[in-house]
């Protein structure tokens, strides 16, 4: 059985509508779901010479002399073949290899999306076992692993067995083992909640195909007793002496019994495992099962019993299906990308039982953790917590790769099948983390410094927001900061419970209640002293201090009761900016505040200034913004290379904005002679040294600029939005620079991870004694 993360609900979409949408999706804007892209430049004759003849001879000879070097010089170590003969495709049956291609392309997309693994889908016209084995085995030089897909039973057992014997790379039949791993994790957690031990439970199955038997085999490895397992197929119970539709794999589970059908075997069963057909488990059978039964109704798209019927018959039942519109979706994408990720990264020669068990334990353990914000968005309504309706993680939980891949790689090393053991586990986790968050690499210096300053207090204006609550938990878990949340205590407590977040107010973090704070009168006095001559009278001040959380947070930082402020998750940016400017003010020597944005994409890290604050800054302000921004870039461990962007290219135009950028360059060079900066220049010149040198051979900027400074807010904001969207880049910020004390105003679309990133940056700013601008 293969589940997919977007199995539709029949109640929401008619079959005809879905078919039309799917056909359009697969055809436009170009047919299929995959393409091949070069990872090396091919822009000139030298590139061609290096990529092909004559340069390619060098890596060829190196691999001839040492085959292990293929992992260094080719894509093989990150390349998997998804292979099918089309004999058992989803619920469609034997539709043949060509018709199976859309499914295999889909599997390839999942590998890439969830684990960054490249895939060639290969559909082979090989219905016989011998032909399939010989064809697949001959592909070993090309691939780092083989994922067998949609091959009918019982042939699939023999195909996999023989390929594992022949090949020295992982061979994994996902329909068997992927399903088995998820089922085993769900059953482990279900039995824990039920207070049962696996060696004592009775397991009754409906279905005896590849997936069902693989599930049972893995459960036996976990400790289930074969004498407690009752297997049924279309001929009824697998019993001793039966000859119809029997094979060596089913025979392992024969029972000495005169019972013949599911209705005879179901009494006192603790687990029902269904991988068969709709409606097999009737409500009247369910009532005869043991206390707190675990129902694995995995037939797709209609399970053996619908969850609402199961709950009506047995309110104490725990229910898993293969569908995304019910809790506890058993979905192979929970494991296969990450098992291959770990196996490829350590150069495993196989995927053995120990590696599969490591994946089971990692998935089961993850379900017992709090749900991440990314995973929470995959659910509607209340965020689930570990319990009967949340036995296994969401397929979209980004932590899956961080838990499963290292566990699989470790098991491979411990069992002696890893040819490239992972010795630096911390570096490997960092690598995986970068893949998950995309901000991991650039943010690494910030988080390293923040851990050295974990006592710093960060106050959050929107303390009732789910993203802030999740960020607070991460900051506490990672020992990055001491969060202070502004909000109503009863609301915070209710939302912590609703979202399954375990941190406790006034135990793990401080809460400032805007409706009842003993410092209220002092805050009003302080606020009046700061803004009393800006049209704010005492009555207005009392109202603002009671109702404006950004004002409360800014006053806390100003009074030394917090070290940094994070706000802007809700409300307009300019209103938050007004409060920060009035209360916290400018740092010594600064003339303006500015917004610096960081975009992280496959191209790397690029900073944009000023993207949020100054509509039309002067030359002096642009110079100051550039110097402040450069110091902020250095905080990330990056050497700034600043380009002053304009429509003019080194004097090619004499417009007002071009003159302004040229004047700013002169000021920067006088005030910060060590900063690598040049301008005015066009955007293409900033990102291409070749283009830049054509226009200005003696340019003082080398390589690609990583700090782009714009002449006005329109140019900066438009460029940021376009580049962010076109490059699918991650936005960190905006980073408020020029403030007297650390304060950052975020956007309303920020994620909890974005809140964490900015809080860590604020902690580092608070811990550094020297001002950025002298």
JSON list of C-alpha atoms in Angstrom, two decimals, residues 447-571:
[
{"chain": "A", "resi": 447, "resn": "UNK", "atom": "CA", "xyz": [22.43, 30.91, 17.45]},
{"chain": "A", "resi": 448, "resn": "UNK", "atom": "CA", "xyz": [25.94, 29.98, 18.59]},
{"chain": "A", "resi": 449, "resn": "UNK", "atom": "CA", "xyz": [26.40, 33.45, 20.06]},
{"chain": "A", "resi": 450, "resn": "UNK", "atom": "CA", "xyz": [22.88, 33.48, 21.48]},
{"chain": "A", "resi": 451, "resn": "UNK", "atom": "CA", "xyz": [23.50, 30.29, 23.46]},
{"chain": "A", "resi": 452, "resn": "UNK", "atom": "CA", "xyz": [26.36, 32.08, 25.18]},
{"chain": "A", "resi": 453, "resn": "UNK", "atom": "CA", "xyz": [23.89, 34.82, 26.14]},
{"chain": "A", "resi": 454, "resn": "UNK", "atom": "CA", "xyz": [20.84, 32.74, 27.07]},
{"chain": "A", "resi": 455, "resn": "UNK", "atom": "CA", "xyz": [20.12, 34.83, 30.18]},
{"chain": "A", "resi": 456, "resn": "UNK", "atom": "CA", "xyz": [19.04, 37.74, 28.03]},
{"chain": "A", "resi": 457, "resn": "UNK", "atom": "CA", "xyz": [15.37, 38.58, 28.36]},
{"chain": "A", "resi": 458, "resn": "UNK", "atom": "CA", "xyz": [13.34, 39.05, 25.19]},
{"chain": "A", "resi": 459, "resn": "UNK", "atom": "CA", "xyz": [9.89, 40.60, 25.59]},
{"chain": "A", "resi": 460, "resn": "UNK", "atom": "CA", "xyz": [7.21, 39.76, 23.01]},
{"chain": "A", "resi": 461, "resn": "UNK", "atom": "CA", "xyz": [4.44, 42.29, 22.48]},
{"chain": "A", "resi": 462, "resn": "UNK", "atom": "CA", "xyz": [2.04, 39.73, 20.97]},
{"chain": "A", "resi": 463, "resn": "UNK", "atom": "CA", "xyz": [2.40, 37.10, 23.67]},
{"chain": "A", "resi": 464, "resn": "UNK", "atom": "CA", "xyz": [-0.98, 35.50, 22.97]},
{"chain": "A", "resi": 465, "resn": "UNK", "atom": "CA", "xyz": [-0.15, 34.67, 19.33]},
{"chain": "A", "resi": 466, "resn": "UNK", "atom": "CA", "xyz": [0.40, 30.98, 18.54]},
{"chain": "A", "resi": 467, "resn": "UNK", "atom": "CA", "xyz": [3.63, 31.71, 16.66]},
{"chain": "A", "resi": 468, "resn": "UNK", "atom": "CA", "xyz": [5.05, 33.57, 19.64]},
{"chain": "A", "resi": 469, "resn": "UNK", "atom": "CA", "xyz": [4.04, 30.80, 22.03]},
{"chain": "A", "resi": 470, "resn": "UNK", "atom": "CA", "xyz": [5.77, 28.20, 19.87]},
{"chain": "A", "resi": 471, "resn": "UNK", "atom": "CA", "xyz": [8.81, 30.43, 19.51]},
{"chain": "A", "resi": 472, "resn": "UNK", "atom": "CA", "xyz": [8.98, 30.83, 23.28]},
{"chain": "A", "resi": 473, "resn": "UNK", "atom": "CA", "xyz": [9.10, 27.06, 23.71]},
{"chain": "A", "resi": 474, "resn": "UNK", "atom": "CA", "xyz": [11.88, 26.71, 21.13]},
{"chain": "A", "resi": 475, "resn": "UNK", "atom": "CA", "xyz": [13.89, 29.51, 22.75]},
{"chain": "A", "resi": 476, "resn": "UNK", "atom": "CA", "xyz": [13.60, 27.80, 26.11]},
{"chain": "A", "resi": 477, "resn": "UNK", "atom": "CA", "xyz": [14.39, 24.34, 24.75]},
{"chain": "A", "resi": 478, "resn": "UNK", "atom": "CA", "xyz": [17.43, 25.62, 22.84]},
{"chain": "A", "resi": 479, "resn": "UNK", "atom": "CA", "xyz": [18.48, 27.82, 25.78]},
{"chain": "A", "resi": 480, "resn": "UNK", "atom": "CA", "xyz": [18.60, 30.84, 23.51]},
{"chain": "A", "resi": 481, "resn": "UNK", "atom": "CA", "xyz": [16.70, 33.43, 25.57]},
{"chain": "A", "resi": 482, "resn": "UNK", "atom": "CA", "xyz": [14.40, 34.05, 28.52]},
{"chain": "A", "resi": 483, "resn": "UNK", "atom": "CA", "xyz": [11.04, 34.99, 26.99]},
{"chain": "A", "resi": 484, "resn": "UNK", "atom": "CA", "xyz": [8.68, 37.52, 28.55]},
{"chain": "A", "resi": 485, "resn": "UNK", "atom": "CA", "xyz": [5.20, 37.45, 27.03]},
{"chain": "A", "resi": 486, "resn": "UNK", "atom": "CA", "xyz": [2.76, 40.34, 27.13]},
{"chain": "A", "resi": 487, "resn": "UNK", "atom": "CA", "xyz": [-0.80, 39.06, 27.22]},
{"chain": "A", "resi": 488, "resn": "UNK", "atom": "CA", "xyz": [-3.74, 38.03, 29.31]},
{"chain": "A", "resi": 489, "resn": "UNK", "atom": "CA", "xyz": [-2.70, 35.05, 31.46]},
{"chain": "A", "resi": 490, "resn": "UNK", "atom": "CA", "xyz": [-5.98, 33.18, 30.98]},
{"chain": "A", "resi": 491, "resn": "UNK", "atom": "CA", "xyz": [-5.73, 33.49, 27.18]},
{"chain": "A", "resi": 492, "resn": "UNK", "atom": "CA", "xyz": [-2.09, 32.40, 27.16]},
{"chain": "A", "resi": 493, "resn": "UNK", "atom": "CA", "xyz": [-2.86, 29.35, 29.31]},
{"chain": "A", "resi": 494, "resn": "UNK", "atom": "CA", "xyz": [-5.83, 28.37, 27.15]},
{"chain": "A", "resi": 495, "resn": "UNK", "atom": "CA", "xyz": [-3.83, 28.65, 23.94]},
{"chain": "A", "resi": 496, "resn": "UNK", "atom": "CA", "xyz": [-0.88, 26.73, 25.32]},
{"chain": "A", "resi": 497, "resn": "UNK", "atom": "CA", "xyz": [-3.27, 23.90, 26.10]},
{"chain": "A", "resi": 498, "resn": "UNK", "atom": "CA", "xyz": [-5.05, 24.18, 22.77]},
{"chain": "A", "resi": 499, "resn": "UNK", "atom": "CA", "xyz": [-1.84, 24.01, 20.76]},
{"chain": "A", "resi": 500, "resn": "UNK", "atom": "CA", "xyz": [-0.25, 21.29, 22.87]},
{"chain": "A", "resi": 501, "resn": "UNK", "atom": "CA", "xyz": [2.64, 23.44, 24.08]},
{"chain": "A", "resi": 502, "resn": "UNK", "atom": "CA", "xyz": [3.96, 22.30, 27.44]},
{"chain": "A", "resi": 503, "resn": "UNK", "atom": "CA", "xyz": [5.73, 25.42, 28.78]},
{"chain": "A", "resi": 504, "resn": "UNK", "atom": "CA", "xyz": [4.07, 27.00, 31.82]},
{"chain": "A", "resi": 505, "resn": "UNK", "atom": "CA", "xyz": [3.41, 30.72, 32.38]},
{"chain": "A", "resi": 506, "resn": "UNK", "atom": "CA", "xyz": [5.19, 32.28, 35.35]},
{"chain": "A", "resi": 507, "resn": "UNK", "atom": "CA", "xyz": [7.16, 29.06, 35.75]},
{"chain": "A", "resi": 508, "resn": "UNK", "atom": "CA", "xyz": [9.07, 28.69, 32.50]},
{"chain": "A", "resi": 509, "resn": "UNK", "atom": "CA", "xyz": [8.51, 32.27, 31.35]},
{"chain": "A", "resi": 510, "resn": "UNK", "atom": "CA", "xyz": [7.28, 35.58, 32.71]},
{"chain": "A", "resi": 511, "resn": "UNK", "atom": "CA", "xyz": [3.89, 37.03, 31.76]},
{"chain": "A", "resi": 512, "resn": "UNK", "atom": "CA", "xyz": [3.12, 40.74, 31.72]},
{"chain": "A", "resi": 513, "resn": "UNK", "atom": "CA", "xyz": [-0.63, 41.25, 32.06]},
{"chain": "A", "resi": 514, "resn": "UNK", "atom": "CA", "xyz": [-1.54, 44.57, 30.39]},
{"chain": "A", "resi": 515, "resn": "UNK", "atom": "CA", "xyz": [-4.84, 44.61, 32.28]},
{"chain": "A", "resi": 516, "resn": "UNK", "atom": "CA", "xyz": [-3.27, 44.26, 35.73]},
{"chain": "A", "resi": 517, "resn": "UNK", "atom": "CA", "xyz": [0.41, 45.07, 36.16]},
{"chain": "A", "resi": 518, "resn": "UNK", "atom": "CA", "xyz": [1.74, 46.58, 39.42]},
{"chain": "A", "resi": 519, "resn": "UNK", "atom": "CA", "xyz": [4.11, 48.82, 37.44]},
{"chain": "A", "resi": 520, "resn": "UNK", "atom": "CA", "xyz": [1.29, 50.43, 35.50]},
{"chain": "A", "resi": 521, "resn": "UNK", "atom": "CA", "xyz": [1.54, 53.90, 37.13]},
{"chain": "A", "resi": 522, "resn": "UNK", "atom": "CA", "xyz": [5.31, 53.95, 36.73]},
{"chain": "A", "resi": 523, "resn": "UNK", "atom": "CA", "xyz": [4.96, 53.04, 33.06]},
{"chain": "A", "resi": 524, "resn": "UNK", "atom": "CA", "xyz": [2.45, 55.84, 32.53]},
{"chain": "A", "resi": 525, "resn": "UNK", "atom": "CA", "xyz": [4.83, 58.35, 34.14]},
{"chain": "A", "resi": 526, "resn": "UNK", "atom": "CA", "xyz": [7.75, 57.13, 32.04]},
{"chain": "A", "resi": 527, "resn": "UNK", "atom": "CA", "xyz": [5.68, 57.25, 28.87]},
{"chain": "A", "resi": 528, "resn": "UNK", "atom": "CA", "xyz": [4.52, 60.78, 29.56]},
{"chain": "A", "resi": 529, "resn": "UNK", "atom": "CA", "xyz": [8.10, 61.88, 30.20]},
{"chain": "A", "resi": 530, "resn": "UNK", "atom": "CA", "xyz": [9.08, 60.57, 26.77]},
{"chain": "A", "resi": 531, "resn": "UNK", "atom": "CA", "xyz": [6.12, 61.63, 24.62]},
{"chain": "A", "resi": 532, "resn": "UNK", "atom": "CA", "xyz": [4.28, 64.20, 26.71]},
{"chain": "A", "resi": 533, "resn": "UNK", "atom": "CA", "xyz": [5.33, 67.01, 24.40]},
{"chain": "A", "resi": 534, "resn": "UNK", "atom": "CA", "xyz": [4.23, 65.08, 21.30]},
{"chain": "A", "resi": 535, "resn": "UNK", "atom": "CA", "xyz": [0.50, 65.53, 21.76]},
{"chain": "A", "resi": 536, "resn": "UNK", "atom": "CA", "xyz": [-0.04, 62.85, 24.40]},
{"chain": "A", "resi": 537, "resn": "UNK", "atom": "CA", "xyz": [-1.87, 64.00, 27.54]},
{"chain": "A", "resi": 538, "resn": "UNK", "atom": "CA", "xyz": [-2.07, 62.04, 30.83]},
{"chain": "A", "resi": 539, "resn": "UNK", "atom": "CA", "xyz": [-5.46, 60.49, 30.07]},
{"chain": "A", "resi": 540, "resn": "UNK", "atom": "CA", "xyz": [-4.33, 59.33, 26.65]},
{"chain": "A", "resi": 541, "resn": "UNK", "atom": "CA", "xyz": [-1.10, 57.98, 28.15]},
{"chain": "A", "resi": 542, "resn": "UNK", "atom": "CA", "xyz": [-3.04, 55.90, 30.68]},
{"chain": "A", "resi": 543, "resn": "UNK", "atom": "CA", "xyz": [-5.16, 54.38, 27.89]},
{"chain": "A", "resi": 544, "resn": "UNK", "atom": "CA", "xyz": [-2.15, 53.66, 25.64]},
{"chain": "A", "resi": 545, "resn": "UNK", "atom": "CA", "xyz": [-0.12, 51.99, 28.39]},
{"chain": "A", "resi": 546, "resn": "UNK", "atom": "CA", "xyz": [-3.09, 49.78, 29.21]},
{"chain": "A", "resi": 547, "resn": "UNK", "atom": "CA", "xyz": [-3.88, 48.80, 25.60]},
{"chain": "A", "resi": 548, "resn": "UNK", "atom": "CA", "xyz": [-0.74, 49.11, 23.45]},
{"chain": "A", "resi": 549, "resn": "UNK", "atom": "CA", "xyz": [1.50, 46.09, 23.99]},
{"chain": "A", "resi": 550, "resn": "UNK", "atom": "CA", "xyz": [4.32, 47.50, 21.88]},
{"chain": "A", "resi": 551, "resn": "UNK", "atom": "CA", "xyz": [4.47, 50.54, 24.15]},
{"chain": "A", "resi": 552, "resn": "UNK", "atom": "CA", "xyz": [4.57, 48.25, 27.19]},
{"chain": "A", "resi": 553, "resn": "UNK", "atom": "CA", "xyz": [7.36, 46.17, 25.66]},
{"chain": "A", "resi": 554, "resn": "UNK", "atom": "CA", "xyz": [9.38, 49.20, 24.60]},
{"chain": "A", "resi": 555, "resn": "UNK", "atom": "CA", "xyz": [9.06, 50.73, 28.07]},
{"chain": "A", "resi": 556, "resn": "UNK", "atom": "CA", "xyz": [10.22, 47.43, 29.61]},
{"chain": "A", "resi": 557, "resn": "UNK", "atom": "CA", "xyz": [13.37, 47.52, 27.49]},
{"chain": "A", "resi": 558, "resn": "UNK", "atom": "CA", "xyz": [13.89, 51.23, 28.19]},
{"chain": "A", "resi": 559, "resn": "UNK", "atom": "CA", "xyz": [13.57, 50.62, 31.95]},
{"chain": "A", "resi": 560, "resn": "UNK", "atom": "CA", "xyz": [16.01, 47.69, 31.86]},
{"chain": "A", "resi": 561, "resn": "UNK", "atom": "CA", "xyz": [13.34, 45.10, 32.74]},
{"chain": "A", "resi": 562, "resn": "UNK", "atom": "CA", "xyz": [13.90, 43.35, 29.40]},
{"chain": "A", "resi": 563, "resn": "UNK", "atom": "CA", "xyz": [16.91, 43.27, 27.10]},
{"chain": "A", "resi": 564, "resn": "UNK", "atom": "CA", "xyz": [15.19, 43.22, 23.70]},
{"chain": "A", "resi": 565, "resn": "UNK", "atom": "CA", "xyz": [11.77, 43.73, 22.13]},
{"chain": "A", "resi": 566, "resn": "UNK", "atom": "CA", "xyz": [10.03, 41.68, 19.43]},
{"chain": "A", "resi": 567, "resn": "UNK", "atom": "CA", "xyz": [6.79, 43.08, 18.04]},
{"chain": "A", "resi": 568, "resn": "UNK", "atom": "CA", "xyz": [4.88, 43.47, 14.76]},
{"chain": "A", "resi": 569, "resn": "UNK", "atom": "CA", "xyz": [3.41, 39.97, 14.48]},
{"chain": "A", "resi": 570, "resn": "UNK", "atom": "CA", "xyz": [0.06, 41.76, 14.50]},
{"chain": "A", "resi": 571, "resn": "UNK", "atom": "CA", "xyz": [-0.80, 45.29, 13.37]}
]
